[in-house]
């Protein structure tokens, strides 16, 4: 599929940290990078991050709290100028990983920063079948996976709700840029149902509100055996619905449903923001109201490629308790 040029909407709600806030956040994150046992998936380390997240700069805490209350028209929050380099500076950053399924098990400055922010929004979670259940995952282009509709690919990644097929999909997806695309092409695209709704025909709105769609699991999940039930794409309130779709994994069940989905894709594409993430940019997407995707780009696979960390958060941890062994963070 060819690259789509979007008439990018205005950037979403943005908070740029000032120097003092950046220093304050850096001190907390560097301290956490040295906190035992120094492993991102360890409950003891997570408890230390949870406590430390209360010490984040007040403006950041206020912005996260407001976003949790109401994600706004774009359902995306961009926080800029977060510290992501180890204490030695950006020269001390290791090369961008190139292995499939790469994750960040070690408690680095950047891993601490994204976990701090996401733990203020909700509870962090991961899926046992996805990226080996790691809480902090790497989003990097992987040799041989160029054309995959997953975050390891580099062709256009279709807009999607994260883990749309999953009954316990995350409420928030955090994407923190550690290294920018050296080719300057990659853009994270986010599009909100709140922007799209007024541009949809009455017919499309009606059809999208009916259970006329099926969504399969993405390639990152391996095989999922249970057949998913048919679902609507516009969920809940007629006036302010949620959205549930993955344009590479959701299938319309009839011709009208196919047309309505095509109309929605077109409207979302026209209203999407396209963010060329820089190091220290954290984009948080409300996964109930917004979809996200990525433009195509040209990876080099030489350690200098675009590198993001990804962390999920959920608002209601109780709901997934039956599938979280020992009350941990990983869903079966
Ligand atoms: O590469 C990106 O900007 C987004 C990839 C993505 O959809 C994800 O990691 O969930
Ligand atoms: Fe995604």
mmCIF file of C-alpha atoms and ligand atoms in Angstrom:
data_model
loop_
_atom_site.group_PDB
_atom_site.id
_atom_site.type_symbol
_atom_site.label_atom_id
_atom_site.label_comp_id
_atom_site.label_asym_id
_atom_site.label_seq_id
_atom_site.Cartn_x
_atom_site.Cartn_y
_atom_site.Cartn_z
ATOM 1 C CA UNK A 1 0.000 0.000 0.000
ATOM 2 C CA UNK A 2 1.310 3.461 -0.825
ATOM 3 C CA UNK A 3 2.012 6.126 1.746
ATOM 4 C CA UNK A 4 -0.979 8.315 2.546
ATOM 5 C CA UNK A 5 -0.362 12.023 2.807
ATOM 6 C CA UNK A 6 -2.574 13.336 5.520
ATOM 7 C CA UNK A 7 -3.552 16.911 5.929
ATOM 8 C CA UNK A 8 -2.265 16.721 9.476
ATOM 9 C CA UNK A 9 -4.617 18.153 12.038
ATOM 10 C CA UNK A 10 -3.219 20.514 14.664
ATOM 11 C CA UNK A 11 -0.905 18.656 17.056
ATOM 12 C CA UNK A 12 -2.630 17.117 20.076
ATOM 13 C CA UNK A 13 -2.515 18.562 23.590
ATOM 14 C CA UNK A 14 1.169 19.019 24.382
ATOM 15 C CA UNK A 15 3.220 19.663 27.495
ATOM 16 C CA UNK A 16 6.901 20.495 26.997
ATOM 17 C CA UNK A 17 8.949 20.139 30.163
ATOM 18 C CA UNK A 18 11.138 23.113 31.076
ATOM 19 C CA UNK A 19 14.751 22.614 32.118
ATOM 20 C CA UNK A 20 14.013 22.398 35.842
ATOM 21 C CA UNK A 21 11.259 19.831 35.241
ATOM 22 C CA UNK A 22 13.507 17.843 32.955
ATOM 23 C CA UNK A 23 16.252 17.831 35.616
ATOM 24 C CA UNK A 24 13.781 16.823 38.339
ATOM 25 C CA UNK A 25 12.413 13.949 36.221
ATOM 26 C CA UNK A 26 15.936 12.888 35.224
ATOM 27 C CA UNK A 27 17.038 12.676 38.843
ATOM 28 C CA UNK A 28 14.090 10.444 39.734
ATOM 29 C CA UNK A 29 14.615 8.225 36.671
ATOM 30 C CA UNK A 30 18.387 7.905 37.177
ATOM 31 C CA UNK A 31 17.792 6.965 40.807
ATOM 32 C CA UNK A 32 15.314 4.277 39.675
ATOM 33 C CA UNK A 33 17.802 2.989 37.106
ATOM 34 C CA UNK A 34 20.087 2.247 40.086
ATOM 35 C CA UNK A 35 17.296 0.856 42.303
ATOM 36 C CA UNK A 36 17.507 -2.892 43.059
ATOM 37 C CA UNK A 37 16.746 -5.283 41.494
ATOM 38 C CA UNK A 38 17.021 -3.030 38.413
ATOM 39 C CA UNK A 39 14.578 -5.135 36.391
ATOM 40 C CA UNK A 40 11.510 -3.547 34.792
ATOM 41 C CA UNK A 41 9.290 -6.613 35.298
ATOM 42 C CA UNK A 42 10.117 -7.097 38.960
ATOM 43 C CA UNK A 43 7.256 -6.168 41.350
ATOM 44 C CA UNK A 44 9.777 -4.608 43.781
ATOM 45 C CA UNK A 45 11.129 -2.286 41.134
ATOM 46 C CA UNK A 46 7.597 -1.409 39.994
ATOM 47 C CA UNK A 47 6.653 -0.571 43.580
ATOM 48 C CA UNK A 48 9.617 1.821 43.770
ATOM 49 C CA UNK A 49 8.546 3.457 40.472
ATOM 50 C CA UNK A 50 4.937 3.741 41.644
ATOM 51 C CA UNK A 51 6.005 5.575 44.803
ATOM 52 C CA UNK A 52 8.481 7.777 42.924
ATOM 53 C CA UNK A 53 5.827 8.734 40.345
ATOM 54 C CA UNK A 54 4.211 10.909 43.028
ATOM 55 C CA UNK A 55 7.384 13.067 42.948
ATOM 56 C CA UNK A 56 7.101 13.945 39.242
ATOM 57 C CA UNK A 57 6.867 17.677 38.402
ATOM 58 C CA UNK A 58 3.472 19.091 39.349
ATOM 59 C CA UNK A 59 2.634 20.341 35.846
ATOM 60 C CA UNK A 60 3.156 16.832 34.510
ATOM 61 C CA UNK A 61 1.009 15.276 37.243
ATOM 62 C CA UNK A 62 -1.756 17.815 36.554
ATOM 63 C CA UNK A 63 -1.666 17.114 32.805
ATOM 64 C CA UNK A 64 -1.834 13.341 33.329
ATOM 65 C CA UNK A 65 -4.700 13.705 35.803
ATOM 66 C CA UNK A 66 -6.661 15.926 33.399
ATOM 67 C CA UNK A 67 -6.057 13.500 30.545
ATOM 68 C CA UNK A 68 -7.344 10.642 32.668
ATOM 69 C CA UNK A 69 -10.465 12.632 33.469
ATOM 70 C CA UNK A 70 -11.082 13.484 29.815
ATOM 71 C CA UNK A 71 -8.746 12.710 26.938
ATOM 72 C CA UNK A 72 -9.970 15.753 24.969
ATOM 73 C CA UNK A 73 -10.856 15.994 21.266
ATOM 74 C CA UNK A 74 -7.680 14.251 20.062
ATOM 75 C CA UNK A 75 -7.580 11.612 22.826
ATOM 76 C CA UNK A 76 -3.790 11.902 22.667
ATOM 77 C CA UNK A 77 -1.376 13.659 25.013
ATOM 78 C CA UNK A 78 2.141 14.541 23.911
ATOM 79 C CA UNK A 79 4.748 15.155 26.608
ATOM 80 C CA UNK A 80 8.005 16.553 25.258
ATOM 81 C CA UNK A 81 11.580 16.920 26.464
ATOM 82 C CA UNK A 82 11.547 14.008 28.878
ATOM 83 C CA UNK A 83 15.012 12.681 29.757
ATOM 84 C CA UNK A 84 15.764 9.450 27.893
ATOM 85 C CA UNK A 85 19.550 9.190 27.846
ATOM 86 C CA UNK A 86 21.554 7.407 30.520
ATOM 87 C CA UNK A 87 23.598 9.672 32.843
ATOM 88 C CA UNK A 88 26.507 9.631 30.299
ATOM 89 C CA UNK A 89 24.331 11.450 27.715
ATOM 90 C CA UNK A 90 23.005 10.275 24.359
ATOM 91 C CA UNK A 91 26.444 8.871 23.431
ATOM 92 C CA UNK A 92 25.933 6.317 26.208
ATOM 93 C CA UNK A 93 22.760 4.964 24.529
ATOM 94 C CA UNK A 94 23.288 1.463 23.141
ATOM 95 C CA UNK A 95 22.607 0.791 19.448
ATOM 96 C CA UNK A 96 18.948 0.384 18.462
ATOM 97 C CA UNK A 97 18.079 -3.317 18.872
ATOM 98 C CA UNK A 98 17.313 -5.285 15.719
ATOM 99 C CA UNK A 99 16.221 -8.624 17.205
ATOM 100 C CA UNK A 100 12.591 -9.744 16.769
ATOM 101 C CA UNK A 101 10.432 -9.335 19.884
ATOM 102 C CA UNK A 102 12.973 -7.041 21.553
ATOM 103 C CA UNK A 103 12.061 -5.817 25.050
ATOM 104 C CA UNK A 104 13.694 -3.706 27.752
ATOM 105 C CA UNK A 105 14.193 -5.845 30.847
ATOM 106 C CA UNK A 106 16.832 -3.601 32.412
ATOM 107 C CA UNK A 107 15.762 -0.561 34.367
ATOM 108 C CA UNK A 108 17.294 2.214 32.244
ATOM 109 C CA UNK A 109 16.557 5.958 32.514
ATOM 110 C CA UNK A 110 14.138 5.797 29.564
ATOM 111 C CA UNK A 111 12.403 2.650 30.850
ATOM 112 C CA UNK A 112 11.943 4.378 34.217
ATOM 113 C CA UNK A 113 10.562 7.554 32.586
ATOM 114 C CA UNK A 114 7.816 5.815 30.607
ATOM 115 C CA UNK A 115 6.901 3.558 33.536
ATOM 116 C CA UNK A 116 6.696 6.582 35.879
ATOM 117 C CA UNK A 117 4.246 8.360 33.572
ATOM 118 C CA UNK A 118 2.110 5.307 32.802
ATOM 119 C CA UNK A 119 1.858 4.360 36.481
ATOM 120 C CA UNK A 120 0.337 7.772 37.137
ATOM 121 C CA UNK A 121 -2.385 7.038 34.583
ATOM 122 C CA UNK A 122 -3.233 3.530 35.701
ATOM 123 C CA UNK A 123 -1.728 0.084 36.261
ATOM 124 C CA UNK A 124 0.868 -1.134 33.778
ATOM 125 C CA UNK A 125 0.212 -4.448 32.073
ATOM 126 C CA UNK A 126 1.511 -6.807 29.403
ATOM 127 C CA UNK A 127 0.296 -9.981 27.678
ATOM 128 C CA UNK A 128 2.030 -13.329 28.111
ATOM 129 C CA UNK A 129 1.666 -14.063 24.370
ATOM 130 C CA UNK A 130 3.022 -10.716 23.232
ATOM 131 C CA UNK A 131 6.715 -9.777 23.493
ATOM 132 C CA UNK A 132 7.237 -12.443 26.167
ATOM 133 C CA UNK A 133 5.059 -10.569 28.649
ATOM 134 C CA UNK A 134 7.582 -7.738 29.132
ATOM 135 C CA UNK A 135 6.158 -4.489 30.511
ATOM 136 C CA UNK A 136 8.563 -2.222 28.619
ATOM 137 C CA UNK A 137 8.735 -3.194 24.965
ATOM 138 C CA UNK A 138 10.898 -1.936 22.130
ATOM 139 C CA UNK A 139 9.303 -0.618 18.967
ATOM 140 C CA UNK A 140 12.058 -0.992 16.370
ATOM 141 C CA UNK A 141 12.239 -2.042 12.731
ATOM 142 C CA UNK A 142 13.326 -5.669 12.427
ATOM 143 C CA UNK A 143 15.192 -7.114 9.430
ATOM 144 C CA UNK A 144 12.976 -9.494 7.477
ATOM 145 C CA UNK A 145 9.742 -8.052 8.958
ATOM 146 C CA UNK A 146 9.501 -4.942 6.775
ATOM 147 C CA UNK A 147 6.058 -5.720 5.364
ATOM 148 C CA UNK A 148 4.515 -7.028 8.597
ATOM 149 C CA UNK A 149 1.479 -5.206 10.016
ATOM 150 C CA UNK A 150 3.213 -5.020 13.411
ATOM 151 C CA UNK A 151 5.461 -2.476 15.058
ATOM 152 C CA UNK A 152 8.515 -4.362 13.703
ATOM 153 C CA UNK A 153 7.545 -3.442 10.132
ATOM 154 C CA UNK A 154 8.364 -0.314 8.182
ATOM 155 C CA UNK A 155 5.641 -0.230 5.532
ATOM 156 C CA UNK A 156 2.609 1.866 6.418
ATOM 157 C CA UNK A 157 1.143 0.498 9.644
ATOM 158 C CA UNK A 158 -2.647 0.676 9.410
ATOM 159 C CA UNK A 159 -4.512 2.577 12.113
ATOM 160 C CA UNK A 160 -5.629 0.366 14.973
ATOM 161 C CA UNK A 161 -6.790 0.215 18.519
ATOM 162 C CA UNK A 162 -4.088 -1.603 20.427
ATOM 163 C CA UNK A 163 -4.983 -5.277 20.826
ATOM 164 C CA UNK A 164 -8.466 -4.564 19.502
ATOM 165 C CA UNK A 165 -9.361 -8.273 19.571
ATOM 166 C CA UNK A 166 -8.618 -8.617 23.287
ATOM 167 C CA UNK A 167 -11.342 -8.356 25.975
ATOM 168 C CA UNK A 168 -8.757 -6.737 28.290
ATOM 169 C CA UNK A 169 -7.160 -4.396 25.788
ATOM 170 C CA UNK A 170 -5.221 -1.528 27.379
ATOM 171 C CA UNK A 171 -6.933 1.783 28.111
ATOM 172 C CA UNK A 172 -3.731 3.701 27.341
ATOM 173 C CA UNK A 173 -0.739 3.118 25.099
ATOM 174 C CA UNK A 174 2.436 5.067 25.870
ATOM 175 C CA UNK A 175 5.114 5.435 23.182
ATOM 176 C CA UNK A 176 8.356 7.110 24.255
ATOM 177 C CA UNK A 177 10.915 8.048 21.602
ATOM 178 C CA UNK A 178 14.457 7.041 22.576
ATOM 179 C CA UNK A 179 16.032 7.591 19.134
ATOM 180 C CA UNK A 180 14.437 9.354 16.189
ATOM 181 C CA UNK A 181 14.184 8.011 12.642
ATOM 182 C CA UNK A 182 17.493 9.106 11.068
ATOM 183 C CA UNK A 183 15.730 9.313 7.693
ATOM 184 C CA UNK A 184 13.160 11.744 9.147
ATOM 185 C CA UNK A 185 10.249 9.896 7.507
ATOM 186 C CA UNK A 186 8.485 7.965 10.277
ATOM 187 C CA UNK A 187 5.426 9.604 11.784
ATOM 188 C CA UNK A 188 3.235 8.228 14.544
ATOM 189 C CA UNK A 189 -0.327 8.847 13.401
ATOM 190 C CA UNK A 190 -3.150 9.185 15.880
ATOM 191 C CA UNK A 191 -6.801 9.816 15.073
ATOM 192 C CA UNK A 192 -9.701 10.313 17.424
ATOM 193 C CA UNK A 193 -13.286 9.163 17.005
ATOM 194 C CA UNK A 194 -14.297 12.521 18.484
ATOM 195 C CA UNK A 195 -12.806 14.336 15.454
ATOM 196 C CA UNK A 196 -14.130 11.729 13.012
ATOM 197 C CA UNK A 197 -17.731 11.397 14.197
ATOM 198 C CA UNK A 198 -19.106 14.719 12.882
ATOM 199 C CA UNK A 199 -17.657 13.961 9.422
ATOM 200 C CA UNK A 200 -19.313 10.549 9.089
ATOM 201 C CA UNK A 201 -22.580 10.086 7.192
ATOM 202 C CA UNK A 202 -25.641 9.123 9.256
ATOM 203 C CA UNK A 203 -25.674 5.790 7.396
ATOM 204 C CA UNK A 204 -22.047 5.002 8.312
ATOM 205 C CA UNK A 205 -22.637 5.949 11.945
ATOM 206 C CA UNK A 206 -25.590 3.605 12.123
ATOM 207 C CA UNK A 207 -23.828 0.665 10.481
ATOM 208 C CA UNK A 208 -20.658 1.161 12.538
ATOM 209 C CA UNK A 209 -22.791 1.013 15.701
ATOM 210 C CA UNK A 210 -24.010 -2.492 14.843
ATOM 211 C CA UNK A 211 -22.325 -5.841 15.500
ATOM 212 C CA UNK A 212 -21.246 -6.365 11.908
ATOM 213 C CA UNK A 213 -17.457 -6.712 12.315
ATOM 214 C CA UNK A 214 -14.939 -9.368 13.354
ATOM 215 C CA UNK A 215 -11.435 -8.653 14.629
ATOM 216 C CA UNK A 216 -8.619 -11.198 14.640
ATOM 217 C CA UNK A 217 -5.449 -11.204 16.766
ATOM 218 C CA UNK A 218 -2.368 -9.369 15.383
ATOM 219 C CA UNK A 219 0.761 -11.300 14.299
ATOM 220 C CA UNK A 220 2.607 -10.275 17.494
ATOM 221 C CA UNK A 221 0.254 -12.527 19.492
ATOM 222 C CA UNK A 222 0.912 -15.855 17.920
ATOM 223 C CA UNK A 223 -2.149 -18.077 17.566
ATOM 224 C CA UNK A 224 -5.369 -17.224 19.406
ATOM 225 C CA UNK A 225 -7.778 -20.126 19.400
ATOM 226 C CA UNK A 226 -11.121 -18.718 20.553
ATOM 227 C CA UNK A 227 -13.273 -17.300 17.779
ATOM 228 C CA UNK A 228 -13.986 -13.628 18.518
ATOM 229 C CA UNK A 229 -17.641 -12.526 18.600
ATOM 230 C CA UNK A 230 -18.952 -9.993 16.087
ATOM 231 C CA UNK A 231 -18.718 -6.447 17.458
ATOM 232 C CA UNK A 232 -19.603 -2.843 16.659
ATOM 233 C CA UNK A 233 -16.893 -0.318 15.788
ATOM 234 C CA UNK A 234 -18.629 2.634 17.462
ATOM 235 C CA UNK A 235 -19.273 1.703 21.083
ATOM 236 C CA UNK A 236 -21.484 3.069 23.849
ATOM 237 C CA UNK A 237 -22.781 6.631 23.776
ATOM 238 C CA UNK A 238 -24.274 7.722 20.453
ATOM 239 C CA UNK A 239 -23.144 11.282 21.157
ATOM 240 C CA UNK A 240 -19.587 10.442 22.251
ATOM 241 C CA UNK A 241 -18.862 6.829 21.304
ATOM 242 C CA UNK A 242 -15.716 4.829 21.824
ATOM 243 C CA UNK A 243 -13.984 3.177 18.871
ATOM 244 C CA UNK A 244 -12.894 -0.438 18.318
ATOM 245 C CA UNK A 245 -11.198 -1.208 15.029
ATOM 246 C CA UNK A 246 -7.958 -2.413 13.485
ATOM 247 C CA UNK A 247 -7.814 -1.656 9.783
ATOM 248 C CA UNK A 248 -5.551 -4.641 9.195
ATOM 249 C CA UNK A 249 -7.408 -7.111 11.435
ATOM 250 C CA UNK A 250 -11.094 -6.073 11.480
ATOM 251 C CA UNK A 251 -13.300 -7.633 8.812
ATOM 252 C CA UNK A 252 -16.720 -6.340 7.793
ATOM 253 C CA UNK A 253 -19.388 -9.056 7.638
ATOM 254 C CA UNK A 254 -21.366 -7.577 4.737
ATOM 255 C CA UNK A 255 -21.163 -5.026 1.938
ATOM 256 C CA UNK A 256 -22.717 -2.105 3.900
ATOM 257 C CA UNK A 257 -20.325 -2.787 6.749
ATOM 258 C CA UNK A 258 -17.420 -2.757 4.289
ATOM 259 C CA UNK A 259 -18.492 0.634 2.899
ATOM 260 C CA UNK A 260 -18.949 2.118 6.368
ATOM 261 C CA UNK A 261 -15.481 0.929 7.394
ATOM 262 C CA UNK A 262 -13.945 2.451 4.270
ATOM 263 C CA UNK A 263 -15.661 5.763 5.022
ATOM 264 C CA UNK A 264 -14.382 5.667 8.605
ATOM 265 C CA UNK A 265 -10.832 4.900 7.481
ATOM 266 C CA UNK A 266 -10.952 7.833 5.097
ATOM 267 C CA UNK A 267 -12.271 10.257 7.725
ATOM 268 C CA UNK A 268 -9.750 9.075 10.353
ATOM 269 C CA UNK A 269 -6.930 9.459 7.844
ATOM 270 C CA UNK A 270 -8.024 12.998 7.012
ATOM 271 C CA UNK A 271 -8.225 14.065 10.649
ATOM 272 C CA UNK A 272 -5.114 12.238 11.944
ATOM 273 C CA UNK A 273 -2.172 13.980 13.568
ATOM 274 C CA UNK A 274 1.201 12.869 12.218
ATOM 275 C CA UNK A 275 3.942 13.175 14.814
ATOM 276 C CA UNK A 276 7.617 12.914 13.873
ATOM 277 C CA UNK A 277 8.674 11.810 17.349
ATOM 278 C CA UNK A 278 11.926 13.254 18.734
ATOM 279 C CA UNK A 279 13.928 11.741 21.590
ATOM 280 C CA UNK A 280 12.139 12.562 24.837
ATOM 281 C CA UNK A 281 8.664 12.711 23.241
ATOM 282 C CA UNK A 282 6.092 10.540 24.985
ATOM 283 C CA UNK A 283 2.803 10.142 23.105
ATOM 284 C CA UNK A 284 -0.008 8.725 25.224
ATOM 285 C CA UNK A 285 -3.019 7.490 23.285
ATOM 286 C CA UNK A 286 -6.406 6.854 24.904
ATOM 287 C CA UNK A 287 -7.037 3.456 23.329
ATOM 288 C CA UNK A 288 -10.802 3.721 23.884
ATOM 289 C CA UNK A 289 -11.215 6.901 21.837
ATOM 290 C CA UNK A 290 -8.301 6.990 19.426
ATOM 291 C CA UNK A 291 -6.584 4.722 16.951
ATOM 292 C CA UNK A 292 -2.931 4.964 16.003
ATOM 293 C CA UNK A 293 -0.650 3.816 13.213
ATOM 294 C CA UNK A 294 2.592 4.814 11.560
ATOM 295 C CA UNK A 295 3.707 6.083 8.163
ATOM 296 C CA UNK A 296 6.182 4.031 6.153
ATOM 297 C CA UNK A 297 9.917 4.683 6.532
ATOM 298 C CA UNK A 298 13.230 3.237 5.413
ATOM 299 C CA UNK A 299 15.162 1.416 8.122
ATOM 300 C CA UNK A 300 18.940 0.950 8.015
ATOM 301 C CA UNK A 301 19.230 -1.941 10.517
ATOM 302 C CA UNK A 302 22.628 -0.593 11.614
ATOM 303 C CA UNK A 303 21.896 0.399 15.220
ATOM 304 C CA UNK A 304 20.890 3.994 14.333
ATOM 305 C CA UNK A 305 17.201 3.315 13.548
ATOM 306 C CA UNK A 306 14.116 4.777 15.176
ATOM 307 C CA UNK A 307 13.607 3.343 18.666
ATOM 308 C CA UNK A 308 10.553 3.721 20.890
ATOM 309 C CA UNK A 309 9.633 2.161 24.204
ATOM 310 C CA UNK A 310 6.012 1.072 24.595
ATOM 311 C CA UNK A 311 4.092 0.571 27.851
ATOM 312 C CA UNK A 312 0.377 -0.168 28.304
ATOM 313 C CA UNK A 313 -1.803 0.949 31.194
ATOM 314 C CA UNK A 314 -5.268 -0.038 32.322
ATOM 315 C CA UNK A 315 -7.694 1.821 34.558
ATOM 316 C CA UNK A 316 -9.430 -1.145 36.123
ATOM 317 C CA UNK A 317 -6.945 -3.761 37.238
ATOM 318 C CA UNK A 318 -9.609 -5.691 39.143
ATOM 319 C CA UNK A 319 -11.411 -6.552 35.920
ATOM 320 C CA UNK A 320 -8.458 -8.554 34.569
ATOM 321 C CA UNK A 321 -7.615 -10.239 37.900
ATOM 322 C CA UNK A 322 -8.935 -13.673 36.786
ATOM 323 C CA UNK A 323 -6.287 -13.765 34.043
ATOM 324 C CA UNK A 324 -3.416 -12.253 36.036
ATOM 325 C CA UNK A 325 -1.616 -15.069 37.867
ATOM 326 C CA UNK A 326 -0.677 -14.173 41.447
ATOM 327 C CA UNK A 327 -2.035 -10.646 40.896
ATOM 328 C CA UNK A 328 0.947 -9.753 38.691
ATOM 329 C CA UNK A 329 1.062 -7.419 35.693
ATOM 330 C CA UNK A 330 0.969 -10.027 32.929
ATOM 331 C CA UNK A 331 -2.322 -11.176 31.388
ATOM 332 C CA UNK A 332 -2.601 -14.818 30.268
HETATM 333 O O1 LIG B 1 5.794 2.820 15.400
HETATM 334 C C1 LIG B 1 4.888 3.508 15.840
HETATM 335 O O2 LIG B 1 4.942 4.757 15.823
HETATM 336 C C2 LIG B 1 3.643 2.891 16.417
HETATM 337 C C3 LIG B 1 3.696 1.415 16.431
HETATM 338 C C4 LIG B 1 2.510 0.809 17.133
HETATM 339 O O3 LIG B 1 1.413 0.847 16.698
HETATM 340 C C5 LIG B 1 2.722 0.185 18.440
HETATM 341 O O4 LIG B 1 3.865 -0.023 18.830
HETATM 342 O O5 LIG B 1 1.715 -0.123 19.115
HETATM 343 FE FE1 LIG B 2 -0.002 -0.086 18.104
#
